[in-house]
Short mmCIF file of C-alpha atoms and ligand atoms in Angstrom, two decimals:
data_model
loop_
_atom_site.label_atom_id
_atom_site.label_comp_id
_atom_site.label_asym_id
_atom_site.label_seq_id
_atom_site.Cartn_x
_atom_site.Cartn_y
_atom_site.Cartn_z
CA MET A 13 95.16 88.48 -232.28
CA ARG A 14 94.16 89.60 -228.91
CA VAL A 15 92.27 92.90 -228.86
CA GLY A 16 94.02 95.65 -226.97
CA THR A 17 92.47 98.00 -224.59
CA VAL A 18 91.67 101.91 -224.52
CA ALA A 19 92.03 104.00 -221.45
CA LEU A 20 90.44 107.46 -221.32
CA VAL A 21 92.75 109.22 -219.13
CA GLY A 22 92.29 112.60 -217.56
CA ALA A 23 95.49 114.69 -217.88
CA GLY A 24 94.58 117.09 -215.35
CA PRO A 25 94.41 120.85 -216.07
CA GLY A 26 98.02 121.70 -217.18
CA ASP A 27 100.36 121.37 -214.10
CA PRO A 28 101.72 117.76 -215.14
CA GLY A 29 101.95 116.84 -211.47
CA LEU A 30 98.29 116.94 -211.14
CA VAL A 31 97.99 113.55 -213.31
CA THR A 32 96.76 110.60 -211.26
CA VAL A 33 98.99 107.64 -210.39
CA ARG A 34 96.77 105.21 -212.35
CA GLY A 35 96.87 107.65 -215.37
CA LEU A 36 100.83 107.67 -215.06
CA GLU A 37 100.78 103.95 -214.90
CA LEU A 38 98.81 103.45 -217.98
CA LEU A 39 100.85 106.22 -219.96
CA ARG A 40 104.26 104.39 -219.01
CA ARG A 41 103.15 101.27 -220.55
CA ALA A 42 101.15 102.65 -223.68
CA ASP A 43 101.77 101.60 -227.16
CA VAL A 44 99.72 104.60 -228.58
CA VAL A 45 98.91 108.03 -226.98
CA VAL A 46 96.23 110.02 -228.67
CA TYR A 47 96.30 113.49 -226.93
CA ASP A 48 94.60 116.76 -226.93
CA ARG A 49 95.88 120.25 -227.22
CA LEU A 50 95.82 121.27 -223.62
CA VAL A 51 97.88 118.29 -222.50
CA ASP A 52 101.28 119.28 -221.17
CA PRO A 53 104.11 117.74 -223.44
CA ARG A 54 105.93 116.70 -220.26
CA LEU A 55 103.32 114.17 -219.74
CA LEU A 56 104.08 112.73 -223.28
CA GLU A 57 107.57 112.07 -222.08
CA GLU A 58 106.11 109.40 -219.58
CA ALA A 59 105.27 107.33 -222.65
CA PRO A 60 108.82 107.23 -224.58
CA ARG A 61 107.85 103.83 -226.27
CA ALA A 62 104.45 104.88 -227.70
CA ARG A 63 103.37 106.29 -230.94
CA ARG A 64 101.92 109.77 -230.29
CA VAL A 65 99.06 111.14 -232.23
CA PHE A 66 97.95 114.86 -231.96
CA ALA A 67 94.04 114.95 -231.90
CA GLY A 68 93.58 118.24 -230.37
CA LYS A 69 91.94 121.37 -231.61
CA ALA A 70 93.05 125.00 -231.36
CA SER A 71 90.22 127.58 -231.68
CA GLY A 72 87.60 125.67 -233.22
CA HIS A 73 90.07 123.92 -235.88
CA HIS A 74 89.87 120.29 -235.25
CA ALA A 75 93.14 118.54 -235.85
CA LEU A 76 91.45 115.37 -236.12
CA PRO A 77 87.50 115.05 -236.60
CA GLN A 78 85.96 113.33 -233.58
CA GLU A 79 84.85 110.38 -235.80
CA ARG A 80 88.45 109.97 -236.83
CA ILE A 81 89.62 110.00 -233.26
CA THR A 82 87.25 107.29 -232.34
CA ALA A 83 88.17 105.23 -235.39
CA LEU A 84 91.78 105.48 -234.65
CA LEU A 85 91.28 104.41 -231.04
CA ILE A 86 89.13 101.25 -232.38
CA THR A 87 91.78 100.45 -235.06
CA HIS A 88 95.00 100.59 -232.70
CA ALA A 89 92.96 98.53 -230.01
CA ARG A 90 91.95 95.88 -232.73
CA ARG A 91 95.57 95.49 -233.57
CA GLY A 92 96.25 94.54 -229.98
CA ARG A 93 97.78 97.72 -228.72
CA ARG A 94 97.52 99.47 -225.30
CA VAL A 95 96.10 102.93 -226.18
CA VAL A 96 95.61 105.84 -223.89
CA ARG A 97 93.50 108.51 -225.05
CA LEU A 98 94.83 111.55 -222.85
CA LYS A 99 92.46 114.25 -222.38
CA GLY A 100 92.68 117.77 -220.48
CA GLY A 101 91.26 117.74 -217.42
CA ASP A 102 88.67 114.91 -216.53
CA PRO A 103 87.56 113.01 -219.57
CA PHE A 104 83.75 113.21 -218.64
CA VAL A 105 83.73 116.93 -217.99
CA PHE A 106 83.09 118.55 -221.37
CA GLY A 107 85.64 116.21 -222.97
CA ARG A 108 83.68 114.21 -225.19
CA GLY A 109 84.89 111.27 -223.22
CA GLY A 110 81.35 109.88 -222.85
CA GLU A 111 80.97 109.95 -227.03
CA GLU A 112 84.24 108.00 -227.22
CA ALA A 113 83.53 105.36 -224.51
CA LEU A 114 80.19 104.77 -226.03
CA ALA A 115 81.78 104.16 -229.44
CA LEU A 116 84.26 101.56 -227.68
CA ALA A 117 81.41 99.89 -226.04
CA ARG A 118 79.80 99.57 -229.41
CA ALA A 119 82.90 98.27 -230.83
CA ARG A 120 83.27 95.61 -227.99
CA ILE A 121 86.62 97.19 -227.04
CA PRO A 122 87.75 96.80 -223.38
CA PHE A 123 88.00 100.28 -221.97
CA GLU A 124 88.89 102.08 -218.58
CA ILE A 125 88.11 105.57 -217.63
CA VAL A 126 90.55 107.25 -215.42
CA PRO A 127 89.22 110.40 -214.08
CA GLY A 128 91.21 113.57 -213.89
CA VAL A 129 91.55 116.77 -211.89
CA SER A 130 89.14 119.14 -213.87
CA ALA A 131 89.96 122.76 -214.66
CA ALA A 132 86.73 123.49 -213.29
CA VAL A 133 88.03 123.03 -209.68
CA ALA A 134 91.79 123.19 -209.98
CA VAL A 135 92.13 126.58 -211.90
CA PRO A 136 90.00 128.24 -209.31
CA ALA A 137 92.05 126.38 -206.54
CA TYR A 138 95.47 127.75 -208.00
CA ALA A 139 94.03 131.20 -208.38
CA GLY A 140 93.25 131.17 -204.55
CA ILE A 141 89.51 130.58 -205.14
CA PRO A 142 87.68 127.72 -203.30
CA VAL A 143 84.44 126.73 -205.16
CA THR A 144 82.46 126.47 -201.98
CA HIS A 145 83.19 127.76 -198.48
CA ARG A 146 81.11 127.47 -195.39
CA GLY A 147 78.89 130.45 -194.96
CA ILE A 148 79.54 131.95 -198.46
CA ALA A 149 78.97 129.17 -201.02
CA SER A 150 77.47 125.99 -200.51
CA SER A 151 76.77 124.85 -204.12
CA PHE A 152 78.39 125.47 -207.47
CA ALA A 153 77.75 124.55 -211.01
CA VAL A 154 80.01 124.00 -213.74
CA VAL A 155 78.68 125.40 -217.38
CA ALA A 156 79.79 125.45 -220.85
CA GLY A 157 79.60 128.84 -222.13
CA HIS A 158 80.09 128.40 -225.81
CA GLU A 159 79.46 131.26 -228.21
CA ASP A 160 76.06 130.47 -228.45
CA ALA A 161 75.71 129.95 -224.89
CA CYS A 162 73.00 132.84 -224.69
CA LYS A 163 70.80 131.42 -227.54
CA ARG A 164 67.73 129.65 -226.03
CA GLU A 165 68.72 126.26 -227.86
CA SER A 166 72.30 126.37 -226.34
CA GLY A 167 70.80 124.11 -223.42
CA VAL A 168 72.17 126.49 -220.44
CA ASP A 169 69.23 127.95 -218.74
CA TRP A 170 70.91 131.16 -217.63
CA ALA A 171 67.71 132.69 -216.13
CA ARG A 172 67.40 129.84 -213.66
CA LEU A 173 71.11 129.44 -213.03
CA ALA A 174 71.46 133.24 -212.30
CA THR A 175 70.32 132.77 -208.70
CA ALA A 176 69.95 128.80 -208.31
CA VAL A 177 73.69 128.27 -207.26
CA ASP A 178 76.16 130.24 -205.25
CA THR A 179 79.07 129.80 -207.46
CA LEU A 180 79.29 129.37 -211.23
CA VAL A 181 82.41 127.91 -213.05
CA VAL A 182 82.18 128.57 -216.65
CA LEU A 183 84.19 126.96 -219.25
CA MET A 184 84.91 127.91 -222.86
CA GLY A 185 82.87 131.07 -222.01
CA LEU A 186 85.37 133.95 -222.93
CA LYS A 187 83.80 134.87 -226.29
CA ALA A 188 80.34 134.76 -224.96
CA LEU A 189 81.11 136.63 -221.61
CA PRO A 190 79.30 139.81 -222.53
CA GLY A 191 75.92 137.76 -223.26
CA ILE A 192 76.58 135.44 -220.28
CA THR A 193 77.14 138.37 -217.70
CA ARG A 194 74.22 140.26 -219.25
CA ALA A 195 71.74 137.32 -218.99
CA LEU A 196 72.82 136.62 -215.38
CA ILE A 197 72.28 140.26 -214.24
CA GLU A 198 68.84 140.23 -216.08
CA HIS A 199 67.95 137.42 -214.29
CA GLY A 200 68.51 138.66 -210.72
CA ARG A 201 72.27 138.24 -210.12
CA SER A 202 73.79 141.37 -208.55
CA PRO A 203 76.20 143.39 -210.83
CA ALA A 204 78.47 143.59 -207.82
CA THR A 205 79.05 139.90 -207.91
CA PRO A 206 82.79 139.31 -207.94
CA VAL A 207 84.30 137.45 -210.96
CA ALA A 208 87.65 135.99 -211.77
CA LEU A 209 88.89 134.95 -215.17
CA VAL A 210 91.90 132.64 -214.94
CA ARG A 211 93.80 131.95 -217.89
CA TRP A 212 96.23 128.92 -218.46
CA GLY A 213 95.62 128.11 -214.74
CA THR A 214 98.09 125.64 -212.96
CA THR A 215 100.61 126.41 -215.45
CA ASP A 216 103.71 128.98 -215.60
CA LEU A 217 101.48 131.22 -217.96
CA GLN A 218 98.55 131.31 -215.32
CA GLU A 219 97.08 134.91 -215.29
CA THR A 220 94.04 136.35 -213.44
CA ILE A 221 91.93 139.20 -214.20
CA THR A 222 89.36 140.20 -211.29
CA GLY A 223 86.35 142.61 -211.54
CA ARG A 224 82.44 142.47 -211.00
CA LEU A 225 79.58 140.88 -212.96
CA GLY A 226 79.01 144.36 -214.35
CA ASP A 227 82.41 145.22 -215.67
CA ILE A 228 84.20 141.96 -216.25
CA ALA A 229 83.42 141.70 -219.86
CA ALA A 230 84.77 145.25 -220.51
CA LYS A 231 87.87 144.42 -218.50
CA ALA A 232 88.28 141.07 -220.45
CA GLU A 233 88.00 142.89 -223.73
CA ARG A 234 90.41 145.65 -222.63
CA ALA A 235 93.01 143.04 -221.52
CA ARG A 236 92.68 141.13 -224.82
CA ILE A 237 92.66 137.87 -222.94
CA GLU A 238 92.56 134.84 -224.87
CA PRO A 239 91.59 131.25 -224.14
CA PRO A 240 91.85 129.02 -222.48
CA VAL A 241 90.07 130.70 -219.41
CA VAL A 242 87.81 129.43 -216.51
CA ALA A 243 85.55 132.15 -215.30
CA VAL A 244 84.49 132.05 -211.67
CA ILE A 245 81.39 133.95 -210.54
CA GLY A 246 80.20 134.44 -207.08
CA ASP A 247 81.37 135.78 -203.71
CA VAL A 248 84.05 133.11 -203.25
CA VAL A 249 86.17 135.11 -205.65
CA ALA A 250 86.69 137.75 -202.85
CA LEU A 251 88.56 135.09 -200.77
CA ARG A 252 91.45 135.25 -203.54
CA ALA A 253 92.70 138.35 -201.74
CA ARG A 254 93.70 136.18 -198.71
CA LEU A 255 94.36 132.84 -200.36
CA LEU A 256 96.71 133.67 -203.26
CA TRP A 257 99.32 130.97 -203.26
CA PHE A 258 100.48 129.80 -206.61
CA ASP A 259 100.65 133.39 -208.06
CA GLU A 260 102.66 134.36 -205.08
CA GLN A 261 105.25 131.61 -205.57
CA ARG A 262 105.70 132.83 -209.22
CA LEU A 263 105.67 136.65 -208.92
CA PRO A 264 107.06 139.33 -206.99
CA VAL A 265 105.39 140.43 -203.66
CA GLY A 266 102.42 142.61 -204.76
CA ALA A 267 102.54 141.94 -208.35
CA ALA A 268 99.68 139.63 -208.52
CA GLN A 269 96.24 141.04 -209.24
C1 SAM B 316 86.84 121.31 -223.78
S1 SAM B 316 86.74 121.97 -222.29
C2 SAM B 316 87.68 120.68 -221.35
C3 SAM B 316 87.54 120.60 -219.93
C4 SAM B 316 88.29 119.45 -219.28
N1 SAM B 316 87.75 118.07 -219.61
C5 SAM B 316 88.58 119.32 -217.77
O1 SAM B 316 87.87 118.84 -217.08
O2 SAM B 316 89.02 120.46 -217.23
C6 SAM B 316 88.15 123.11 -222.41
C7 SAM B 316 88.09 124.34 -221.27
O3 SAM B 316 88.65 124.04 -220.13
C8 SAM B 316 89.06 125.31 -219.57
N2 SAM B 316 90.44 124.90 -219.37
C9 SAM B 316 90.94 123.77 -219.34
N3 SAM B 316 92.14 123.87 -218.75
C10 SAM B 316 92.49 125.19 -218.51
C11 SAM B 316 93.60 125.84 -218.08
N4 SAM B 316 94.62 125.26 -217.66
N5 SAM B 316 93.14 127.12 -217.66
C12 SAM B 316 92.02 127.75 -217.79
N6 SAM B 316 91.12 127.18 -218.24
C13 SAM B 316 91.14 125.84 -218.62
C14 SAM B 316 88.90 126.30 -220.65
O4 SAM B 316 87.41 127.08 -220.45
C15 SAM B 316 88.93 125.60 -221.79
O5 SAM B 316 88.12 126.18 -222.92
#
């Protein structure tokens, strides 16, 4: 039997219209789709013939352990199937796509990577925040802010990041927000730096809380905001006041924060 293929496809950040043409093409002819939690169900309708396998995780609870996911991809491909591994945003941006691709390479399964629109840039964009802007920000960094993000061994050097880049985009950083904001201020970032927390960006549920580095953690706690959230830290956040577009399409004039 001829071996099948696996495509690691970026589904985009939520709005199904943000999937790529190549991603859609592969979905439409997939035999199996293994998908994550943040993938919009409307994208799955593009693969009506395919067997659908949920592999996502909710708040730390894995539906399928990573090794099982990888084994599943390999098994289906070895049975000659066209497998789409549909992942939120971009598969290589905090998506463990690299690990899955390495396993496929080791198993000699032909694979393809279809980049996706990452939440790191799309969610700020839908909130009216350009991550770079001439005269305001000429650099940005995308950082994972896991719960242990402020521990030394977390791998994120907050001390250096605090002043090294203009805009910081933090994914998965909600729980650790008090520690992250404290570390950034301690290492030289002004407490007056504008910050936006954008929840369920690019979807009908999108909501945004804005504040300053010095008060955003308390605001987030008061609002009891839940993941998924992208935090944008930097002066570009102030542009939101003039660049609101998505919120304005959905809310009565003046209701967006
Ligand atoms: C495991 S990471 C995956 C990122 C993904 N590979 C990407 O490129 O967008 C998941 C995190 O991305 C962020 N995220 C993804 N989609 C989001 C959305 N629609 N709104 C807000 N945050 C989102 C959240 O911080 C969430 O915890």
